[in-house]
Coordinates of C-alpha atoms in Angstrom, one line a residue:
M7 CA 0.0 0.0 0.0
L8 CA 1.2 3.5 -0.8
A9 CA 0.7 6.6 1.3
K10 CA 1.8 10.2 0.8
V11 CA 2.5 12.7 3.6
Y12 CA 3.6 16.3 3.0
S13 CA 6.5 18.1 4.8
A14 CA 9.0 20.8 3.9
S15 CA 12.7 21.4 3.9
V16 CA 14.4 24.8 4.6
Q17 CA 16.9 26.2 2.1
G18 CA 18.2 29.6 2.9
L19 CA 15.3 31.6 4.1
D20 CA 12.8 29.7 2.0
A21 CA 11.1 26.4 2.4
Q22 CA 10.6 23.8 -0.3
Q23 CA 7.8 21.2 -0.2
V24 CA 8.9 17.6 0.3
T25 CA 6.5 14.8 -0.5
I26 CA 7.1 11.7 1.6
E27 CA 6.0 8.6 -0.3
V28 CA 5.8 5.5 1.9
N29 CA 5.2 2.0 0.4
S30 CA 4.8 -1.3 2.2
S31 CA 5.3 -4.7 0.7
R32 CA 6.4 -8.2 1.6
G33 CA 9.8 -8.3 3.3
I34 CA 11.6 -7.0 6.4
R35 CA 13.8 -4.2 5.0
F36 CA 13.7 -0.5 5.6
V37 CA 14.8 1.6 2.6
L38 CA 15.1 5.4 2.7
V39 CA 15.9 7.2 -0.6
G40 CA 15.8 10.8 -1.9
L41 CA 19.2 12.3 -1.0
P42 CA 18.8 12.2 2.9
D43 CA 21.6 13.6 5.1
N44 CA 22.9 11.6 8.1
A45 CA 20.2 13.1 10.4
V46 CA 17.5 11.9 8.1
K47 CA 19.1 8.5 7.6
E48 CA 19.1 7.9 11.4
S49 CA 15.4 8.6 11.6
H50 CA 14.7 4.8 11.3
E51 CA 16.0 4.1 14.8
R52 CA 14.1 7.1 16.3
I53 CA 10.9 6.2 14.5
T54 CA 11.0 2.5 15.5
A55 CA 11.5 3.3 19.2
A56 CA 8.9 6.1 19.2
M57 CA 6.3 3.9 17.6
E58 CA 7.0 1.0 20.0
N59 CA 6.8 3.3 23.1
S60 CA 3.6 4.9 21.8
G61 CA 1.8 1.5 21.6
L62 CA 2.1 1.5 17.8
P63 CA 4.3 -1.5 16.8
F64 CA 6.6 -1.0 13.8
P65 CA 5.1 -3.2 10.9
C66 CA 7.0 -6.4 10.0
K67 CA 7.1 -5.5 6.3
Q68 CA 9.4 -4.0 3.8
I69 CA 9.1 -0.2 4.1
T70 CA 10.3 2.0 1.3
V71 CA 10.4 5.8 1.9
N72 CA 11.1 8.2 -0.9
L73 CA 11.7 11.9 -0.2
A74 CA 10.6 13.8 -3.3
P75 CA 12.0 15.7 -5.2
A76 CA 14.8 13.2 -5.1
N77 CA 17.4 15.6 -6.6
V78 CA 17.3 18.0 -3.6
R79 CA 19.3 17.2 -0.5
K80 CA 17.1 16.7 2.6
V81 CA 18.7 18.1 5.8
G82 CA 17.6 17.9 9.5
S83 CA 15.5 15.7 11.7
G84 CA 12.1 17.4 11.0
F85 CA 11.0 14.5 8.7
D86 CA 10.7 12.0 11.6
L87 CA 7.0 12.8 12.3
P88 CA 5.7 12.7 8.6
I89 CA 7.7 9.5 7.9
A90 CA 6.2 7.8 11.0
I91 CA 2.7 8.9 10.0
G92 CA 3.3 7.7 6.4
I93 CA 4.3 4.2 7.8
L94 CA 1.2 4.1 10.0
A95 CA -1.0 5.1 7.0
T96 CA 0.4 2.2 4.9
C97 CA -0.6 -0.2 7.7
E98 CA -4.1 1.5 7.8
K99 CA -3.6 2.6 11.4
V100 CA -4.1 6.2 10.3
D101 CA -6.8 7.6 8.1
A102 CA -4.8 8.4 5.0
S103 CA -7.8 10.4 3.5
R104 CA -7.1 13.2 6.0
L105 CA -3.5 13.8 4.9
D106 CA -4.2 15.6 1.6
K107 CA -4.3 19.1 2.9
V108 CA -2.0 18.6 5.9
M109 CA 1.7 19.5 6.2
M110 CA 3.7 18.3 9.2
V111 CA 7.2 18.6 10.6
G112 CA 8.8 17.4 13.9
E113 CA 11.7 15.4 15.4
L114 CA 10.7 12.3 17.4
S115 CA 12.3 11.3 20.7
L116 CA 12.6 7.6 21.6
D117 CA 9.5 7.9 23.9
G118 CA 7.4 9.4 21.1
S119 CA 7.5 13.0 22.2
L120 CA 8.3 15.7 19.7
Q121 CA 11.4 17.9 19.8
P122 CA 11.6 21.5 18.3
I123 CA 12.9 22.1 14.8
C124 CA 14.6 25.0 13.0
G125 CA 12.8 27.0 10.4
A126 CA 9.2 26.6 11.5
L127 CA 8.2 30.1 10.3
P128 CA 9.4 29.7 6.7
I129 CA 7.7 26.3 6.6
A130 CA 4.4 27.8 7.8
I131 CA 4.7 30.5 5.2
K132 CA 5.3 27.9 2.5
A133 CA 2.4 25.8 3.7
R134 CA 0.0 28.7 3.4
A135 CA 1.4 29.7 0.0
L136 CA 0.8 26.2 -1.3
G137 CA -2.8 26.1 -0.1
Y138 CA -2.5 23.7 2.8
E139 CA -5.2 23.9 5.4
S140 CA -3.3 22.6 8.4
L141 CA 0.2 22.4 9.8
F142 CA 1.4 20.2 12.6
V143 CA 4.5 21.4 14.5
P144 CA 6.1 20.5 17.9
M145 CA 4.5 22.4 20.7
Q146 CA 7.8 24.3 21.3
N147 CA 7.4 25.9 17.8
I148 CA 3.8 26.8 18.0
Q149 CA 4.2 30.5 18.8
E150 CA 6.6 30.8 15.9
A151 CA 4.5 29.0 13.3
A152 CA 1.2 30.6 14.4
V153 CA 2.5 34.0 13.3
V154 CA 1.2 33.0 9.8
D155 CA -2.6 33.7 9.4
K156 CA -5.1 31.9 7.2
L157 CA -3.5 28.6 8.3
R158 CA -4.6 26.2 11.1
V159 CA -1.5 25.6 13.1
Y160 CA -1.6 22.7 15.6
G161 CA 1.0 22.3 18.4
V162 CA 1.5 18.6 19.3
N163 CA 3.4 17.1 22.1
N164 CA 3.8 13.5 20.9
L165 CA 3.1 11.0 18.1
S166 CA 0.0 9.6 19.8
E167 CA -1.7 13.0 19.6
V168 CA -1.2 13.3 15.9
V169 CA -2.5 9.7 15.3
G170 CA -5.5 10.3 17.5
F171 CA -6.4 13.6 15.8
L172 CA -6.2 12.0 12.3
N173 CA -8.3 9.1 13.4
G174 CA -10.9 11.4 15.1
T175 CA -10.2 10.1 18.6
H176 CA -8.3 13.1 20.0
H177 CA -9.3 16.7 19.8
L178 CA -6.7 19.5 19.1
E179 CA -7.4 23.2 18.9
P180 CA -5.5 25.4 16.4
V181 CA -3.6 28.2 18.0
Q182 CA -4.9 31.7 17.4
I183 CA -2.6 34.7 18.0
D184 CA -3.4 38.4 17.4
T185 CA 0.0 39.0 15.8
R186 CA -0.4 42.7 15.1
K187 CA -1.6 43.6 18.5
D188 CA 1.1 41.6 20.3
F189 CA 3.8 43.0 18.0
Y190 CA 2.9 46.6 18.4
E191 CA 2.6 46.3 22.2
R192 CA 6.2 45.1 22.5
Q193 CA 7.8 47.5 20.1
S194 CA 8.8 50.2 22.7
H195 CA 10.0 48.0 25.5
F196 CA 13.7 48.3 26.2
D197 CA 15.7 47.2 29.2
L198 CA 18.5 49.8 28.5
D199 CA 17.9 53.5 28.2
F200 CA 20.2 56.5 27.4
A201 CA 18.8 58.1 30.6
D202 CA 21.3 55.9 32.5
V203 CA 24.3 57.6 30.7
K204 CA 25.7 60.6 32.5
G205 CA 27.7 63.2 30.5
Q206 CA 29.3 62.2 27.2
E207 CA 27.0 64.6 25.4
S208 CA 29.3 64.8 22.3
V209 CA 29.3 61.0 21.9
K210 CA 25.6 60.7 22.4
R211 CA 25.2 63.3 19.7
A212 CA 27.3 61.3 17.4
I213 CA 25.2 58.2 18.1
E214 CA 22.0 60.1 17.5
V215 CA 23.3 61.3 14.1
A216 CA 24.3 57.7 13.3
A217 CA 20.9 56.4 14.1
A218 CA 19.1 59.2 12.2
G219 CA 21.0 58.5 9.0
G220 CA 21.8 54.8 9.3
H221 CA 25.5 55.6 9.4
N222 CA 28.2 53.1 10.5
L223 CA 30.1 54.3 13.6
I224 CA 33.4 53.7 15.4
M225 CA 34.0 54.9 19.0
I226 CA 37.6 55.3 20.0
G227 CA 38.5 55.8 23.7
P228 CA 40.2 54.4 26.8
P229 CA 38.8 51.4 28.8
G230 CA 35.9 52.4 31.0
S231 CA 34.9 55.4 29.1
G232 CA 31.4 54.0 28.3
K233 CA 31.8 52.8 24.7
S234 CA 30.0 49.5 25.1
M235 CA 27.4 51.0 27.5
M236 CA 26.2 53.5 24.9
A237 CA 26.4 51.0 22.0
K238 CA 24.1 48.6 23.8
R239 CA 21.5 51.4 24.1
L240 CA 21.5 52.3 20.4
P241 CA 18.5 50.0 19.5
S242 CA 16.4 52.1 21.9
I243 CA 16.6 55.2 19.7
L244 CA 16.4 53.5 16.2
P245 CA 13.0 53.6 14.4
P246 CA 10.7 50.7 15.3
L247 CA 10.6 47.7 13.1
T248 CA 7.8 47.5 10.5
L249 CA 5.8 44.3 10.4
Q250 CA 7.6 43.3 7.2
E251 CA 11.0 44.0 8.6
S252 CA 10.1 42.0 11.7
L253 CA 9.0 39.0 9.6
E254 CA 12.2 39.0 7.6
T255 CA 14.3 39.2 10.8
T256 CA 12.3 36.5 12.5
Q257 CA 12.7 34.2 9.5
I258 CA 16.5 34.5 9.7
H259 CA 16.5 33.7 13.5
S260 CA 14.1 30.8 12.9
V261 CA 16.3 29.2 10.2
A262 CA 19.3 29.6 12.5
G263 CA 17.4 28.1 15.5
K264 CA 18.0 31.3 17.5
L265 CA 14.4 32.2 18.4
Q266 CA 13.9 32.2 22.1
V267 CA 10.8 31.0 23.8
P268 CA 8.5 34.1 23.9
P269 CA 7.7 35.5 27.4
V270 CA 4.4 35.1 29.1
G271 CA 2.5 38.4 29.4
A272 CA 0.8 39.8 32.5
D273 CA -2.5 38.3 31.3
G274 CA -1.0 34.8 31.3
V275 CA -0.9 34.6 27.5
R276 CA 2.3 33.7 25.8
H277 CA 3.5 36.3 23.2
C278 CA 4.1 35.4 19.6
S279 CA 7.6 34.8 18.4
L280 CA 7.8 37.8 16.1
I281 CA 10.9 39.8 16.9
A282 CA 9.5 43.2 18.0
T283 CA 12.7 45.2 18.6
R284 CA 15.8 45.6 16.4
P285 CA 18.4 42.9 17.0
F286 CA 21.7 43.8 18.6
R287 CA 24.4 41.3 17.9
S288 CA 27.8 41.5 19.7
P289 CA 30.1 38.6 18.6
H290 CA 33.3 38.0 20.5
H291 CA 36.5 39.0 18.8
T292 CA 37.6 35.4 18.4
I293 CA 34.8 34.7 15.9
S294 CA 35.7 33.0 12.7
Q295 CA 34.9 34.2 9.1
T296 CA 32.2 31.5 8.7
A297 CA 30.4 32.3 11.9
L298 CA 30.5 36.0 11.0
V299 CA 29.1 35.9 7.5
G300 CA 27.5 32.5 7.4
G301 CA 28.3 29.2 5.9
G302 CA 29.1 25.7 7.0
A303 CA 28.5 22.4 5.2
N304 CA 24.8 23.2 5.3
P305 CA 24.9 27.0 5.0
Q306 CA 23.5 28.8 8.0
P307 CA 23.0 32.5 8.6
G308 CA 26.0 34.3 10.3
E309 CA 26.1 37.1 12.7
I310 CA 25.8 39.8 10.0
S311 CA 22.5 38.2 8.9
L312 CA 21.3 37.7 12.5
A313 CA 21.8 41.5 12.8
H314 CA 19.6 42.2 9.8
N315 CA 17.5 45.3 10.4
G316 CA 19.5 46.0 13.6
V317 CA 23.0 46.6 14.9
L318 CA 26.2 44.6 14.6
F319 CA 28.5 45.7 17.4
A320 CA 32.2 44.8 17.3
D321 CA 33.8 45.5 20.7
E322 CA 37.6 45.8 20.7
L323 CA 37.7 46.0 16.9
P324 CA 41.5 45.6 16.3
E325 CA 41.4 42.3 18.3
F326 CA 39.3 40.7 15.6
Q327 CA 41.1 38.5 13.0
R328 CA 42.1 40.6 10.0
Q329 CA 40.5 38.1 7.6
A330 CA 37.2 38.2 9.6
L331 CA 37.0 42.0 9.3
E332 CA 37.9 42.0 5.6
V333 CA 34.9 39.8 4.7
L334 CA 32.6 42.5 6.1
R335 CA 33.5 44.9 3.3
Q336 CA 31.2 43.5 0.6
P337 CA 28.2 42.9 2.9
L338 CA 28.5 46.5 4.2
E339 CA 28.1 47.8 0.6
D340 CA 25.7 45.2 -0.9
R341 CA 23.6 44.6 2.3
H342 CA 23.2 40.9 1.4
I343 CA 25.6 37.9 1.4
T344 CA 25.8 35.0 -1.0
V345 CA 27.1 31.7 0.5
S346 CA 28.1 29.1 -2.0
R347 CA 28.8 25.5 -1.2
I348 CA 28.8 22.2 -3.0
Q349 CA 25.2 21.5 -1.9
G350 CA 24.0 24.9 -3.4
T351 CA 24.0 28.6 -3.1
V352 CA 21.9 30.6 -0.7
D353 CA 21.4 34.4 -0.2
Y354 CA 20.9 35.9 3.2
P355 CA 20.0 39.6 3.8
C356 CA 22.3 41.6 6.0
N357 CA 21.1 45.2 6.1
F358 CA 22.6 46.3 9.5
M359 CA 24.3 49.3 11.2
F360 CA 27.9 48.5 11.9
V361 CA 29.0 49.9 15.3
A362 CA 32.5 49.3 16.7
S363 CA 34.6 50.4 19.7
M364 CA 38.3 50.3 20.1
N365 CA 41.1 51.5 22.3
P366 CA 43.2 54.3 20.9
C367 CA 46.5 52.4 21.4
P368 CA 47.8 49.0 22.7
C369 CA 47.9 50.2 26.3
G370 CA 44.6 51.9 26.0
F371 CA 45.5 55.3 27.5
Y372 CA 46.5 57.4 24.5
N373 CA 45.1 60.9 25.0
H374 CA 43.8 60.0 28.5
P375 CA 43.3 63.1 30.7
T376 CA 45.1 61.6 33.8
K377 CA 46.9 58.4 32.8
A378 CA 50.1 58.4 30.7
C379 CA 50.3 56.4 27.5
V380 CA 53.5 54.3 27.2
C381 CA 53.1 53.5 23.5
T382 CA 55.3 55.1 20.8
P383 CA 53.8 56.8 17.8
G384 CA 54.9 53.8 15.7
Q385 CA 53.1 51.4 18.0
I386 CA 49.9 53.5 17.8
S387 CA 50.1 53.6 14.0
R388 CA 50.6 49.8 13.8
Y389 CA 47.7 49.3 16.2
L390 CA 45.4 51.5 14.1
N391 CA 46.6 50.0 10.9
K392 CA 44.9 46.7 12.0
I393 CA 41.8 48.3 10.6
S394 CA 42.3 48.5 6.9
G395 CA 41.6 51.5 4.7
P396 CA 38.9 49.7 2.6
L397 CA 37.0 48.9 5.8
L398 CA 37.3 52.4 7.1
D399 CA 35.8 53.5 3.7
R400 CA 32.5 52.0 4.9
I401 CA 32.5 54.0 8.2
D402 CA 30.8 57.4 8.2
I403 CA 31.4 58.5 11.8
L404 CA 34.6 58.2 13.8
C405 CA 34.4 59.8 17.2
E406 CA 36.7 60.0 20.2
I407 CA 35.4 59.4 23.8
L408 CA 37.2 60.3 27.0
P409 CA 36.4 59.0 30.5
L410 CA 34.6 61.2 33.0
S411 CA 36.2 62.4 36.2
F412 CA 34.7 61.7 39.6
Q413 CA 33.5 65.3 39.8
E414 CA 31.8 65.0 36.4
I415 CA 30.1 61.7 37.3
S416 CA 28.9 62.8 40.7
T417 CA 27.5 66.1 39.6
A418 CA 26.1 65.2 36.2
A419 CA 22.4 65.4 35.7
P420 CA 20.4 62.3 34.5
G421 CA 20.8 61.8 30.7
E422 CA 18.1 62.5 28.1
P423 CA 15.8 59.5 27.9
S424 CA 15.9 57.3 24.8
S425 CA 12.2 58.1 24.0
V426 CA 13.0 61.8 23.5
I427 CA 16.1 61.1 21.3
R428 CA 14.1 58.5 19.3
E429 CA 11.4 61.2 18.4
R430 CA 14.1 63.3 16.8
V431 CA 15.6 60.3 15.0
L432 CA 12.1 59.4 13.7
R433 CA 11.5 62.9 12.4
A434 CA 14.8 62.8 10.5
R435 CA 14.0 59.3 9.1
N436 CA 10.6 60.5 7.9
I437 CA 12.2 63.3 5.9
Q438 CA 14.6 60.7 4.3
A439 CA 11.7 58.4 3.6
Q440 CA 10.0 61.1 1.6
R441 CA 13.2 62.1 -0.1
F442 CA 14.0 58.6 -1.3
A443 CA 10.5 57.4 -1.9
S444 CA 11.0 57.0 -5.6
I445 CA 14.5 55.4 -5.3
P446 CA 14.4 51.6 -4.8
G447 CA 16.9 50.3 -2.3
V448 CA 17.6 53.6 -0.7
H449 CA 15.9 54.4 2.6
C450 CA 18.3 56.5 4.5
N451 CA 21.2 58.9 3.9
A452 CA 23.9 56.3 4.5
Q453 CA 22.7 54.4 1.4
M454 CA 23.1 57.3 -1.0
S455 CA 25.4 56.8 -4.0
E456 CA 27.7 59.4 -5.6
K457 CA 24.9 60.3 -8.0
H458 CA 22.5 61.0 -5.1
L459 CA 25.2 63.1 -3.4
K460 CA 25.2 65.6 -6.3
E461 CA 21.4 65.9 -6.1
Y462 CA 20.7 66.0 -2.4
C463 CA 24.0 67.2 -0.9
A464 CA 24.7 70.4 -2.8
L465 CA 26.8 72.9 -0.8
D466 CA 26.6 76.7 -0.9
T467 CA 29.8 78.7 -1.4
E468 CA 30.5 79.1 2.4
S469 CA 30.1 75.4 3.1
S470 CA 32.1 74.3 0.1
E471 CA 35.0 76.6 1.1
L472 CA 34.9 75.3 4.7
L473 CA 35.1 71.7 3.4
R474 CA 38.0 72.6 1.1
L475 CA 40.0 74.2 3.9
A476 CA 39.3 71.2 6.2
M477 CA 40.5 68.7 3.5
E478 CA 43.7 70.7 3.1
R479 CA 44.6 71.9 6.6
L480 CA 43.7 68.7 8.4
Q481 CA 45.0 66.6 5.6
L482 CA 41.9 64.5 5.5
S483 CA 41.9 61.5 3.3
A484 CA 39.9 61.4 0.0
R485 CA 37.6 58.8 1.4
A486 CA 36.3 61.3 4.0
Y487 CA 34.7 63.6 1.4
S488 CA 31.6 61.7 0.6
R489 CA 31.2 60.6 4.2
I490 CA 31.2 64.2 5.4
L491 CA 28.5 65.1 2.9
K492 CA 26.3 62.2 3.9
V493 CA 26.6 63.0 7.6
A494 CA 26.1 66.7 7.0
R495 CA 22.9 65.9 5.2
T496 CA 21.7 63.9 8.2
I497 CA 22.6 66.7 10.6
A498 CA 20.6 69.0 8.5
D499 CA 17.6 66.6 8.5
L500 CA 17.8 66.5 12.4
E501 CA 17.4 70.3 12.3
G502 CA 14.6 70.1 9.7
S503 CA 16.8 72.2 7.3
T504 CA 16.2 71.7 3.6
S505 CA 19.7 72.7 2.7
I506 CA 23.1 71.9 4.1
Q507 CA 24.6 74.8 5.9
S508 CA 28.2 75.6 7.0
H509 CA 27.7 74.5 10.7
H510 CA 26.3 71.2 9.5
V511 CA 29.5 70.6 7.5
A512 CA 31.6 71.7 10.4
E513 CA 30.0 69.2 12.8
A514 CA 30.4 66.4 10.1
I515 CA 34.1 67.3 9.7
G516 CA 34.5 66.8 13.5
Y517 CA 33.5 63.1 13.1
R518 CA 36.5 62.2 10.9
N519 CA 39.3 62.4 13.5
L520 CA 40.8 59.1 12.5
D521 CA 41.3 60.4 8.9
R522 CA 43.7 63.1 10.1
S523 CA 47.2 62.3 9.0
D524 CA 48.6 63.4 12.4
W525 CA 46.1 61.6 14.6
A526 CA 48.6 59.0 15.9
E527 CA 51.2 61.8 16.7
R528 CA 48.9 64.1 18.7
R529 CA 49.2 64.3 22.4
G530 CA 46.9 65.8 25.0

């Protein structure tokens, strides 16, 4: 007897339907074909034990399982449940007539219970797109899959529940979640706030400008000056995620298996798994190239994709491997990464703000107001040269930060709350949204090309002369020119100015300290 059960396999951020064909005949063999990986090949042992411990003896027949299409490699353990149901359907222990409009995924434990899988959200999206009425997923994935509307999503705990439901002896209720209501309620909840930051007004201003224009940022200062503290608060002033951005971000985290169990609200109802706030990823400096950009034998998203629509923070930037930093250059420009392996090629989006912090020298106390630096100018230059010129080409704002004295810390008033800063950032972003409404792929000032600079960043005579003098007297590098124009445009947007004025350019010039040819020789 032949039975068909429908499942799906995740490839990149998309899912592909997999038809599981199970045939039983005379014999005692178990044959599994259709390009399965090792995890799928091992399913026989898990399924046999799960069925036995669920009171459903494995049939004494030859079982042939085909995973179609046979030319696509099947990865993961999510095919355990549909294969088990297919085997039971061939033995007429499950009503096969109820399997036509049902898709199911899940890994079986030896006792018959279900374990969570990766990629439940893209699988649910694919099930709805293909017209399936129902989707069965492990209970741990229910909040993630139920994000998709117009699809009945059932969370099941074990194999027996699925068999009972298909045979009409066990009742299951599909999960209903008000996705939009839950999403918008959680958009403005942050554990960290700029109100906790005392002083450092110039650095907070640089961070505000970076958030308003989507600019990449590097903070340079001694240990303990507050670089990491302020970087972690950056998501609290960025524009809230749109529902589409949230869905894209959640898909990436779902495929990578990084979605956390959603918290339970005050009303006792568990939230949906949609990511409501912009992600903040802070990988350790020992991270490898593959972990940073994605890859592996079965390509998975890397940290830059997990930071999609959010912030990638590199603490102690010069301590990262040079090769790992260099692979960031193309993603910072293209805002997507293509990972090619023998099994195939996948594309992952990686539209993120790159924020980094670093010490100014090996000892960390160069330009410190009270502690002496023991590094020579040559040592400082070699330390700074760990960051290549092409990578610095992608950084718009370079700001210095100095530690506060005890007097400054003890007398400083509470900082401006993130909500107030965020309002200014949103006003600037709205101006940019209107400006670039007709330009695909450009949403903020940081994404402007040279063509756009000529159109939107025209300078008057005074501003142009100021920029010329700065380039000559400070010996700024050529790469600083377009960066200054983009940042000046953002500063003007924050003020609501339609044109770039001289004081906007002056402030933007101040954010290019590292481009100064004498930076490593300055003292005090």
